[in-house]
């Protein structure tokens, strides 16, 4: 299509005029973006076709990653970088007087996810393609992604997100590959030739229409597929009001549920789950049959991974196809299903474990319910053989109990691999949360510590640091990120360290400009940029951070000689719309910001900024500018965290608890290059189990705590004294479930250590360097290589010889 700048310019101009029907001079930024996006998608289409063909001919085993969320962010620059044409394109555009940055800003984030779980799925797609692995994503094409957040008067306001308003250049609608997904109706059972036949009749069909997106690997010809399903009315006849049917149908792919830890909005949520699973598996089976005919060796050619329990109905759906359509016996079908499906657990928070009441499940999915029931009965029988008479244990482990279906139990029983997402998390699953299942199936359990794609979170987001690294150690690390370790050799190189400092400073200036544009707040770029960005949740303890800021403010006010290095505290966080408490924390952060930022008496030593609408594209500007990364969850609660890895890779130092992947970060950088504080997971879990914590005692015995807690309600924040009662009560009346007050003194101390450390610039830069050098392990390439080898048994596809 184009192989140099000249050709690019010509093609671009011609295409612009042809598709927009305007001259270049008349064209808008959006016209230019659309033209460029379409060009790039077509540019990859040959390799896209070739990749599919190559996999088919070689009969490569394929993996399908089923996820209810894919938090992709923007794709233009990412694709340009992976195709290695970013330079040609940006220089070509520059000669036309167009800045690539401005065109990039036209693109709206594809925000089909809430946070870590959805972003992990997106990083995994990038690693699969970049490692030439035959792995594809299956998800839902939500019309509205995660809500847009505005802050009005300190409160979160939610606006519907509209990423499809102007169309999406990266997708291709494939209506001829639609799938009909049945809901409701009933199952007729009959017997033919000595075999039970199940027919799902009077079902209401929803048409699942696939939209495919190319997933481009880095510097490779491999182009995998992300298939997102759109829900549309079916052409099948229905005997009910057509308009209502249309509305109900379309609602299935209308909204992403705005929370990944609570489950709400019952029927629609379950409909979404089966819609995703059924459409995905039927389309996988359809193309499998076309190539192989029979399904008896399905598991040898196909691996299906379920990202948390949302797609767990993949298990009964595959059983249904193998039994009802393929006419296999239960045992044959079970063998194939078990060996096809693998499962990742993402949380041990009890409120996040999915359960469905039978009264909802059975009428909506009558045949699937029968199969789940049968799986449960057979499982319970096995348990009875293993633990004769131990009713309690069987009741606890059953898939169906007390009129509820437990999705995690179904996943544990019906998949051959169960993994946690960090070492600590996997240990907690084995020793506590899923102890009973670990006893029955020890061979299923394994750990796969999460990772992030260094291509988006370093190369794309921090080009200056990337160039510095390449100048120092060459380019090999891009394909083998563990080679970042070579940077250790520069630990005593003051020229190199100084360049690191200057790059951080430039990145802070870019973020400072953004802060000023967005909030009007002027921040000092020589202050410490101390950042906490992630979903707002009690267990993530943004509250601990803001109470500590109040404490610092108090110190500055009561003691003019209190010596602290100037700090800018930056927050970004969306709260689930129904999560009252989380919204109060947002209001508290903004209330503190208002007070602190407008108090001239503290000489600008403290600034507090809340950046609204935290999302992937904003995150890309934030990580490169961070000095300090706040990873302060209550130990045992954060399964892994991935924000922690993005900060580390950009040279920020972690202030963190021994939770999730923080532990593995510490293991790699060493105690001297991280700031660890607070209770350990074991201690937290023991408190939960045996009691013994009384937050009131910490309140009474530590006057620093008493002061900040009292300030929540005593008029310190004028005019909003009632606003924070729920927070006050959670800390004192409800015994501080997340141990904020318990960890407060330890947090103050570690923040003093940060202050001291930052004053020694050389030392700080060395610590920062060590974090970058050890971050290679946290590339999702390492994670995906482990999944490929240890769970999926898939191998890289050879590169094309032609093209
Ligand atoms: C990485 C990322 C997350 C996950 O952050 P954690 O700190 O691991 O919770 C959430 N949202 C966005 C936009 C991200 O990029």
PDB file of N, CA, C and O in Angstrom, residues 349-408:
ATOM      1  N   UNK A 349     -12.516 -11.692  47.047  1.00  0.00           N
ATOM      2  CA  UNK A 349     -13.535 -10.919  47.749  1.00  0.00           C
ATOM      3  C   UNK A 349     -14.859 -11.679  47.670  1.00  0.00           C
ATOM      4  O   UNK A 349     -15.351 -11.960  46.578  1.00  0.00           O
ATOM      5  N   UNK A 350     -15.433 -11.978  48.826  1.00  0.00           N
ATOM      6  CA  UNK A 350     -16.641 -12.805  48.854  1.00  0.00           C
ATOM      7  C   UNK A 350     -17.765 -12.197  48.028  1.00  0.00           C
ATOM      8  O   UNK A 350     -18.464 -12.905  47.305  1.00  0.00           O
ATOM      9  N   UNK A 351     -17.910 -10.870  48.087  1.00  0.00           N
ATOM     10  CA  UNK A 351     -19.042 -10.244  47.394  1.00  0.00           C
ATOM     11  C   UNK A 351     -18.883 -10.304  45.872  1.00  0.00           C
ATOM     12  O   UNK A 351     -19.807 -10.034  45.130  1.00  0.00           O
ATOM     13  N   UNK A 352     -17.695 -10.677  45.398  1.00  0.00           N
ATOM     14  CA  UNK A 352     -17.481 -10.732  43.956  1.00  0.00           C
ATOM     15  C   UNK A 352     -17.668 -12.138  43.395  1.00  0.00           C
ATOM     16  O   UNK A 352     -17.602 -12.332  42.189  1.00  0.00           O
ATOM     17  N   UNK A 353     -17.906 -13.126  44.253  1.00  0.00           N
ATOM     18  CA  UNK A 353     -18.107 -14.484  43.753  1.00  0.00           C
ATOM     19  C   UNK A 353     -19.518 -14.615  43.190  1.00  0.00           C
ATOM     20  O   UNK A 353     -20.506 -14.410  43.893  1.00  0.00           O
ATOM     21  N   UNK A 354     -19.592 -14.944  41.926  1.00  0.00           N
ATOM     22  CA  UNK A 354     -20.886 -14.946  41.249  1.00  0.00           C
ATOM     23  C   UNK A 354     -21.757 -16.128  41.662  1.00  0.00           C
ATOM     24  O   UNK A 354     -21.299 -17.269  41.668  1.00  0.00           O
ATOM     25  N   UNK A 355     -23.014 -15.821  41.949  1.00  0.00           N
ATOM     26  CA  UNK A 355     -24.004 -16.853  42.270  1.00  0.00           C
ATOM     27  C   UNK A 355     -25.288 -16.486  41.538  1.00  0.00           C
ATOM     28  O   UNK A 355     -25.629 -15.312  41.467  1.00  0.00           O
ATOM     29  N   UNK A 356     -25.978 -17.486  41.009  1.00  0.00           N
ATOM     30  CA  UNK A 356     -27.259 -17.208  40.338  1.00  0.00           C
ATOM     31  C   UNK A 356     -28.373 -18.001  40.990  1.00  0.00           C
ATOM     32  O   UNK A 356     -28.273 -19.215  41.125  1.00  0.00           O
ATOM     33  N   UNK A 357     -29.464 -17.335  41.341  1.00  0.00           N
ATOM     34  CA  UNK A 357     -30.616 -18.067  41.864  1.00  0.00           C
ATOM     35  C   UNK A 357     -31.213 -18.959  40.755  1.00  0.00           C
ATOM     36  O   UNK A 357     -31.328 -18.507  39.616  1.00  0.00           O
ATOM     37  N   UNK A 358     -31.590 -20.161  41.115  1.00  0.00           N
ATOM     38  CA  UNK A 358     -32.175 -21.080  40.129  1.00  0.00           C
ATOM     39  C   UNK A 358     -33.418 -20.476  39.489  1.00  0.00           C
ATOM     40  O   UNK A 358     -33.652 -20.630  38.296  1.00  0.00           O
ATOM     41  N   UNK A 359     -34.178 -19.734  40.275  1.00  0.00           N
ATOM     42  CA  UNK A 359     -35.435 -19.190  39.743  1.00  0.00           C
ATOM     43  C   UNK A 359     -35.179 -18.236  38.579  1.00  0.00           C
ATOM     44  O   UNK A 359     -36.048 -18.021  37.733  1.00  0.00           O
ATOM     45  N   UNK A 360     -34.006 -17.658  38.509  1.00  0.00           N
ATOM     46  CA  UNK A 360     -33.658 -16.804  37.372  1.00  0.00           C
ATOM     47  C   UNK A 360     -33.017 -17.636  36.264  1.00  0.00           C
ATOM     48  O   UNK A 360     -33.329 -17.501  35.084  1.00  0.00           O
ATOM     49  N   UNK A 361     -32.144 -18.499  36.675  1.00  0.00           N
ATOM     50  CA  UNK A 361     -31.313 -19.246  35.730  1.00  0.00           C
ATOM     51  C   UNK A 361     -32.130 -20.249  34.902  1.00  0.00           C
ATOM     52  O   UNK A 361     -32.040 -20.290  33.674  1.00  0.00           O
ATOM     53  N   UNK A 362     -32.925 -21.041  35.596  1.00  0.00           N
ATOM     54  CA  UNK A 362     -33.593 -22.163  34.920  1.00  0.00           C
ATOM     55  C   UNK A 362     -34.543 -21.735  33.794  1.00  0.00           C
ATOM     56  O   UNK A 362     -34.462 -22.271  32.690  1.00  0.00           O
ATOM     57  N   UNK A 363     -35.440 -20.772  34.010  1.00  0.00           N
ATOM     58  CA  UNK A 363     -36.338 -20.394  32.909  1.00  0.00           C
ATOM     59  C   UNK A 363     -35.594 -19.762  31.737  1.00  0.00           C
ATOM     60  O   UNK A 363     -35.955 -19.975  30.585  1.00  0.00           O
ATOM     61  N   UNK A 364     -34.540 -19.004  32.022  1.00  0.00           N
ATOM     62  CA  UNK A 364     -33.815 -18.306  30.949  1.00  0.00           C
ATOM     63  C   UNK A 364     -33.014 -19.284  30.109  1.00  0.00           C
ATOM     64  O   UNK A 364     -32.932 -19.138  28.883  1.00  0.00           O
ATOM     65  N   UNK A 365     -32.405 -20.282  30.751  1.00  0.00           N
ATOM     66  CA  UNK A 365     -31.497 -21.203  30.062  1.00  0.00           C
ATOM     67  C   UNK A 365     -31.863 -22.650  30.422  1.00  0.00           C
ATOM     68  O   UNK A 365     -31.099 -23.342  31.102  1.00  0.00           O
ATOM     69  N   UNK A 366     -33.031 -23.116  29.953  1.00  0.00           N
ATOM     70  CA  UNK A 366     -33.526 -24.402  30.465  1.00  0.00           C
ATOM     71  C   UNK A 366     -32.614 -25.595  30.180  1.00  0.00           C
ATOM     72  O   UNK A 366     -32.405 -26.422  31.052  1.00  0.00           O
ATOM     73  N   UNK A 367     -32.066 -25.695  28.991  1.00  0.00           N
ATOM     74  CA  UNK A 367     -31.217 -26.845  28.669  1.00  0.00           C
ATOM     75  C   UNK A 367     -29.874 -26.751  29.398  1.00  0.00           C
ATOM     76  O   UNK A 367     -29.337 -27.748  29.901  1.00  0.00           O
ATOM     77  N   UNK A 368     -29.342 -25.553  29.464  1.00  0.00           N
ATOM     78  CA  UNK A 368     -28.064 -25.353  30.155  1.00  0.00           C
ATOM     79  C   UNK A 368     -28.224 -25.685  31.640  1.00  0.00           C
ATOM     80  O   UNK A 368     -27.347 -26.299  32.248  1.00  0.00           O
ATOM     81  N   UNK A 369     -29.381 -25.316  32.192  1.00  0.00           N
ATOM     82  CA  UNK A 369     -29.613 -25.643  33.596  1.00  0.00           C
ATOM     83  C   UNK A 369     -29.589 -27.159  33.822  1.00  0.00           C
ATOM     84  O   UNK A 369     -28.994 -27.649  34.790  1.00  0.00           O
ATOM     85  N   UNK A 370     -30.230 -27.901  32.912  1.00  0.00           N
ATOM     86  CA  UNK A 370     -30.244 -29.360  33.060  1.00  0.00           C
ATOM     87  C   UNK A 370     -28.818 -29.912  33.092  1.00  0.00           C
ATOM     88  O   UNK A 370     -28.495 -30.816  33.875  1.00  0.00           O
ATOM     89  N   UNK A 371     -27.975 -29.357  32.241  1.00  0.00           N
ATOM     90  CA  UNK A 371     -26.598 -29.865  32.164  1.00  0.00           C
ATOM     91  C   UNK A 371     -25.807 -29.489  33.421  1.00  0.00           C
ATOM     92  O   UNK A 371     -25.075 -30.314  33.977  1.00  0.00           O
ATOM     93  N   UNK A 372     -25.992 -28.261  33.889  1.00  0.00           N
ATOM     94  CA  UNK A 372     -25.310 -27.854  35.125  1.00  0.00           C
ATOM     95  C   UNK A 372     -25.753 -28.765  36.278  1.00  0.00           C
ATOM     96  O   UNK A 372     -24.941 -29.203  37.100  1.00  0.00           O
ATOM     97  N   UNK A 373     -27.024 -29.069  36.270  1.00  0.00           N
ATOM     98  CA  UNK A 373     -27.568 -29.936  37.302  1.00  0.00           C
ATOM     99  C   UNK A 373     -26.918 -31.322  37.261  1.00  0.00           C
ATOM    100  O   UNK A 373     -26.539 -31.892  38.285  1.00  0.00           O
ATOM    101  N   UNK A 374     -26.778 -31.828  36.066  1.00  0.00           N
ATOM    102  CA  UNK A 374     -26.163 -33.149  35.900  1.00  0.00           C
ATOM    103  C   UNK A 374     -24.679 -33.118  36.315  1.00  0.00           C
ATOM    104  O   UNK A 374     -24.183 -34.028  36.981  1.00  0.00           O
ATOM    105  N   UNK A 375     -23.993 -32.052  35.941  1.00  0.00           N
ATOM    106  CA  UNK A 375     -22.584 -31.915  36.353  1.00  0.00           C
ATOM    107  C   UNK A 375     -22.504 -31.910  37.878  1.00  0.00           C
ATOM    108  O   UNK A 375     -21.676 -32.586  38.489  1.00  0.00           O
ATOM    109  N   UNK A 376     -23.423 -31.169  38.484  1.00  0.00           N
ATOM    110  CA  UNK A 376     -23.430 -31.080  39.946  1.00  0.00           C
ATOM    111  C   UNK A 376     -23.688 -32.453  40.576  1.00  0.00           C
ATOM    112  O   UNK A 376     -23.000 -32.854  41.516  1.00  0.00           O
ATOM    113  N   UNK A 377     -24.664 -33.195  40.047  1.00  0.00           N
ATOM    114  CA  UNK A 377     -24.991 -34.483  40.658  1.00  0.00           C
ATOM    115  C   UNK A 377     -23.826 -35.458  40.567  1.00  0.00           C
ATOM    116  O   UNK A 377     -23.506 -36.161  41.519  1.00  0.00           O
ATOM    117  N   UNK A 378     -23.194 -35.471  39.423  1.00  0.00           N
ATOM    118  CA  UNK A 378     -22.053 -36.380  39.253  1.00  0.00           C
ATOM    119  C   UNK A 378     -20.889 -35.965  40.168  1.00  0.00           C
ATOM    120  O   UNK A 378     -20.209 -36.807  40.756  1.00  0.00           O
ATOM    121  N   UNK A 379     -20.701 -34.656  40.266  1.00  0.00           N
ATOM    122  CA  UNK A 379     -19.631 -34.157  41.134  1.00  0.00           C
ATOM    123  C   UNK A 379     -19.906 -34.536  42.596  1.00  0.00           C
ATOM    124  O   UNK A 379     -19.014 -35.028  43.306  1.00  0.00           O
ATOM    125  N   UNK A 380     -21.128 -34.333  43.027  1.00  0.00           N
ATOM    126  CA  UNK A 380     -21.465 -34.642  44.418  1.00  0.00           C
ATOM    127  C   UNK A 380     -21.317 -36.139  44.700  1.00  0.00           C
ATOM    128  O   UNK A 380     -20.897 -36.535  45.787  1.00  0.00           O
ATOM    129  N   UNK A 381     -21.646 -36.943  43.695  1.00  0.00           N
ATOM    130  CA  UNK A 381     -21.451 -38.392  43.863  1.00  0.00           C
ATOM    131  C   UNK A 381     -19.979 -38.730  44.081  1.00  0.00           C
ATOM    132  O   UNK A 381     -19.614 -39.511  44.956  1.00  0.00           O
ATOM    133  N   UNK A 382     -19.145 -38.107  43.275  1.00  0.00           N
ATOM    134  CA  UNK A 382     -17.700 -38.317  43.443  1.00  0.00           C
ATOM    135  C   UNK A 382     -17.249 -37.897  44.829  1.00  0.00           C
ATOM    136  O   UNK A 382     -16.430 -38.572  45.465  1.00  0.00           O
ATOM    137  N   UNK A 383     -17.780 -36.763  45.271  1.00  0.00           N
ATOM    138  CA  UNK A 383     -17.404 -36.289  46.612  1.00  0.00           C
ATOM    139  C   UNK A 383     -17.837 -37.299  47.673  1.00  0.00           C
ATOM    140  O   UNK A 383     -17.119 -37.555  48.629  1.00  0.00           O
ATOM    141  N   UNK A 384     -19.012 -37.832  47.462  1.00  0.00           N
ATOM    142  CA  UNK A 384     -19.525 -38.807  48.429  1.00  0.00           C
ATOM    143  C   UNK A 384     -18.586 -40.011  48.529  1.00  0.00           C
ATOM    144  O   UNK A 384     -18.328 -40.535  49.605  1.00  0.00           O
ATOM    145  N   UNK A 385     -18.053 -40.431  47.365  1.00  0.00           N
ATOM    146  CA  UNK A 385     -17.097 -41.547  47.376  1.00  0.00           C
ATOM    147  C   UNK A 385     -15.806 -41.164  48.104  1.00  0.00           C
ATOM    148  O   UNK A 385     -15.205 -41.971  48.797  1.00  0.00           O
ATOM    149  N   UNK A 386     -15.401 -39.924  47.909  1.00  0.00           N
ATOM    150  CA  UNK A 386     -14.155 -39.465  48.542  1.00  0.00           C
ATOM    151  C   UNK A 386     -14.336 -39.199  50.032  1.00  0.00           C
ATOM    152  O   UNK A 386     -13.441 -39.446  50.832  1.00  0.00           O
ATOM    153  N   UNK A 387     -15.480 -38.620  50.371  1.00  0.00           N
ATOM    154  CA  UNK A 387     -15.728 -38.225  51.756  1.00  0.00           C
ATOM    155  C   UNK A 387     -17.070 -38.784  52.222  1.00  0.00           C
ATOM    156  O   UNK A 387     -18.017 -38.021  52.439  1.00  0.00           O
ATOM    157  N   UNK A 388     -17.159 -40.104  52.350  1.00  0.00           N
ATOM    158  CA  UNK A 388     -18.468 -40.668  52.682  1.00  0.00           C
ATOM    159  C   UNK A 388     -19.009 -40.092  53.989  1.00  0.00           C
ATOM    160  O   UNK A 388     -18.290 -40.010  54.983  1.00  0.00           O
ATOM    161  N   UNK A 389     -20.240 -39.637  53.941  1.00  0.00           N
ATOM    162  CA  UNK A 389     -20.894 -39.147  55.147  1.00  0.00           C
ATOM    163  C   UNK A 389     -20.602 -37.701  55.510  1.00  0.00           C
ATOM    164  O   UNK A 389     -21.238 -37.142  56.400  1.00  0.00           O
ATOM    165  N   UNK A 390     -19.663 -37.084  54.801  1.00  0.00           N
ATOM    166  CA  UNK A 390     -19.284 -35.703  55.155  1.00  0.00           C
ATOM    167  C   UNK A 390     -20.203 -34.706  54.440  1.00  0.00           C
ATOM    168  O   UNK A 390     -19.806 -34.000  53.514  1.00  0.00           O
ATOM    169  N   UNK A 391     -21.440 -34.675  54.927  1.00  0.00           N
ATOM    170  CA  UNK A 391     -22.452 -33.824  54.277  1.00  0.00           C
ATOM    171  C   UNK A 391     -22.067 -32.362  54.241  1.00  0.00           C
ATOM    172  O   UNK A 391     -22.334 -31.657  53.274  1.00  0.00           O
ATOM    173  N   UNK A 392     -21.476 -31.914  55.320  1.00  0.00           N
ATOM    174  CA  UNK A 392     -21.120 -30.488  55.382  1.00  0.00           C
ATOM    175  C   UNK A 392     -20.186 -30.094  54.262  1.00  0.00           C
ATOM    176  O   UNK A 392     -20.354 -29.076  53.604  1.00  0.00           O
ATOM    177  N   UNK A 393     -19.192 -30.939  54.065  1.00  0.00           N
ATOM    178  CA  UNK A 393     -18.218 -30.655  53.027  1.00  0.00           C
ATOM    179  C   UNK A 393     -18.896 -30.669  51.649  1.00  0.00           C
ATOM    180  O   UNK A 393     -18.667 -29.776  50.817  1.00  0.00           O
ATOM    181  N   UNK A 394     -19.751 -31.647  51.427  1.00  0.00           N
ATOM    182  CA  UNK A 394     -20.401 -31.762  50.125  1.00  0.00           C
ATOM    183  C   UNK A 394     -21.327 -30.569  49.870  1.00  0.00           C
ATOM    184  O   UNK A 394     -21.337 -29.984  48.787  1.00  0.00           O
ATOM    185  N   UNK A 395     -22.022 -30.170  50.901  1.00  0.00           N
ATOM    186  CA  UNK A 395     -22.902 -29.006  50.765  1.00  0.00           C
ATOM    187  C   UNK A 395     -22.089 -27.751  50.436  1.00  0.00           C
ATOM    188  O   UNK A 395     -22.462 -26.938  49.604  1.00  0.00           O
ATOM    189  N   UNK A 396     -20.944 -27.628  51.100  1.00  0.00           N
ATOM    190  CA  UNK A 396     -20.092 -26.456  50.876  1.00  0.00           C
ATOM    191  C   UNK A 396     -19.511 -26.414  49.473  1.00  0.00           C
ATOM    192  O   UNK A 396     -19.330 -25.364  48.888  1.00  0.00           O
ATOM    193  N   UNK A 397     -19.209 -27.601  48.946  1.00  0.00           N
ATOM    194  CA  UNK A 397     -18.520 -27.644  47.654  1.00  0.00           C
ATOM    195  C   UNK A 397     -19.462 -27.779  46.464  1.00  0.00           C
ATOM    196  O   UNK A 397     -19.059 -27.559  45.326  1.00  0.00           O
ATOM    197  N   UNK A 398     -20.706 -28.129  46.706  1.00  0.00           N
ATOM    198  CA  UNK A 398     -21.650 -28.368  45.612  1.00  0.00           C
ATOM    199  C   UNK A 398     -21.733 -27.157  44.682  1.00  0.00           C
ATOM    200  O   UNK A 398     -21.536 -26.014  45.098  1.00  0.00           O
ATOM    201  N   UNK A 399     -22.016 -27.437  43.412  1.00  0.00           N
ATOM    202  CA  UNK A 399     -22.192 -26.351  42.441  1.00  0.00           C
ATOM    203  C   UNK A 399     -23.551 -25.694  42.654  1.00  0.00           C
ATOM    204  O   UNK A 399     -23.694 -24.483  42.540  1.00  0.00           O
ATOM    205  N   UNK A 400     -24.540 -26.526  42.990  1.00  0.00           N
ATOM    206  CA  UNK A 400     -25.875 -25.989  43.271  1.00  0.00           C
ATOM    207  C   UNK A 400     -26.219 -26.298  44.726  1.00  0.00           C
ATOM    208  O   UNK A 400     -26.171 -27.449  45.144  1.00  0.00           O
ATOM    209  N   UNK A 401     -26.493 -25.266  45.482  1.00  0.00           N
ATOM    210  CA  UNK A 401     -26.890 -25.464  46.877  1.00  0.00           C
ATOM    211  C   UNK A 401     -27.749 -24.286  47.304  1.00  0.00           C
ATOM    212  O   UNK A 401     -27.508 -23.149  46.873  1.00  0.00           O
ATOM    213  N   UNK A 402     -28.736 -24.563  48.138  1.00  0.00           N
ATOM    214  CA  UNK A 402     -29.633 -23.515  48.634  1.00  0.00           C
ATOM    215  C   UNK A 402     -30.208 -22.689  47.499  1.00  0.00           C
ATOM    216  O   UNK A 402     -30.184 -21.451  47.539  1.00  0.00           O
ATOM    217  N   UNK A 403     -30.650 -23.376  46.458  1.00  0.00           N
ATOM    218  CA  UNK A 403     -31.307 -22.720  45.321  1.00  0.00           C
ATOM    219  C   UNK A 403     -30.411 -21.747  44.560  1.00  0.00           C
ATOM    220  O   UNK A 403     -30.892 -20.848  43.884  1.00  0.00           O
ATOM    221  N   UNK A 404     -29.100 -21.944  44.705  1.00  0.00           N
ATOM    222  CA  UNK A 404     -28.189 -21.058  43.985  1.00  0.00           C
ATOM    223  C   UNK A 404     -27.148 -21.850  43.213  1.00  0.00           C
ATOM    224  O   UNK A 404     -26.722 -22.930  43.647  1.00  0.00           O
ATOM    225  N   UNK A 405     -26.741 -21.273  42.079  1.00  0.00           N
ATOM    226  CA  UNK A 405     -25.672 -21.898  41.296  1.00  0.00           C
ATOM    227  C   UNK A 405     -24.396 -21.101  41.533  1.00  0.00           C
ATOM    228  O   UNK A 405     -24.367 -19.883  41.337  1.00  0.00           O
ATOM    229  N   UNK A 406     -23.363 -21.784  41.959  1.00  0.00           N
ATOM    230  CA  UNK A 406     -22.102 -21.106  42.265  1.00  0.00           C
ATOM    231  C   UNK A 406     -21.158 -21.245  41.081  1.00  0.00           C
ATOM    232  O   UNK A 406     -20.646 -22.341  40.792  1.00  0.00           O
ATOM    233  N   UNK A 407     -20.936 -20.118  40.415  1.00  0.00           N
ATOM    234  CA  UNK A 407     -20.196 -20.139  39.158  1.00  0.00           C
ATOM    235  C   UNK A 407     -18.735 -20.547  39.349  1.00  0.00           C
ATOM    236  O   UNK A 407     -18.163 -21.242  38.511  1.00  0.00           O
ATOM    237  N   UNK A 408     -18.120 -20.139  40.458  1.00  0.00           N
ATOM    238  CA  UNK A 408     -16.716 -20.499  40.675  1.00  0.00           C
ATOM    239  C   UNK A 408     -16.582 -22.007  40.855  1.00  0.00           C
ATOM    240  O   UNK A 408     -15.621 -22.619  40.385  1.00  0.00           O
TER     241      UNK A 408
END
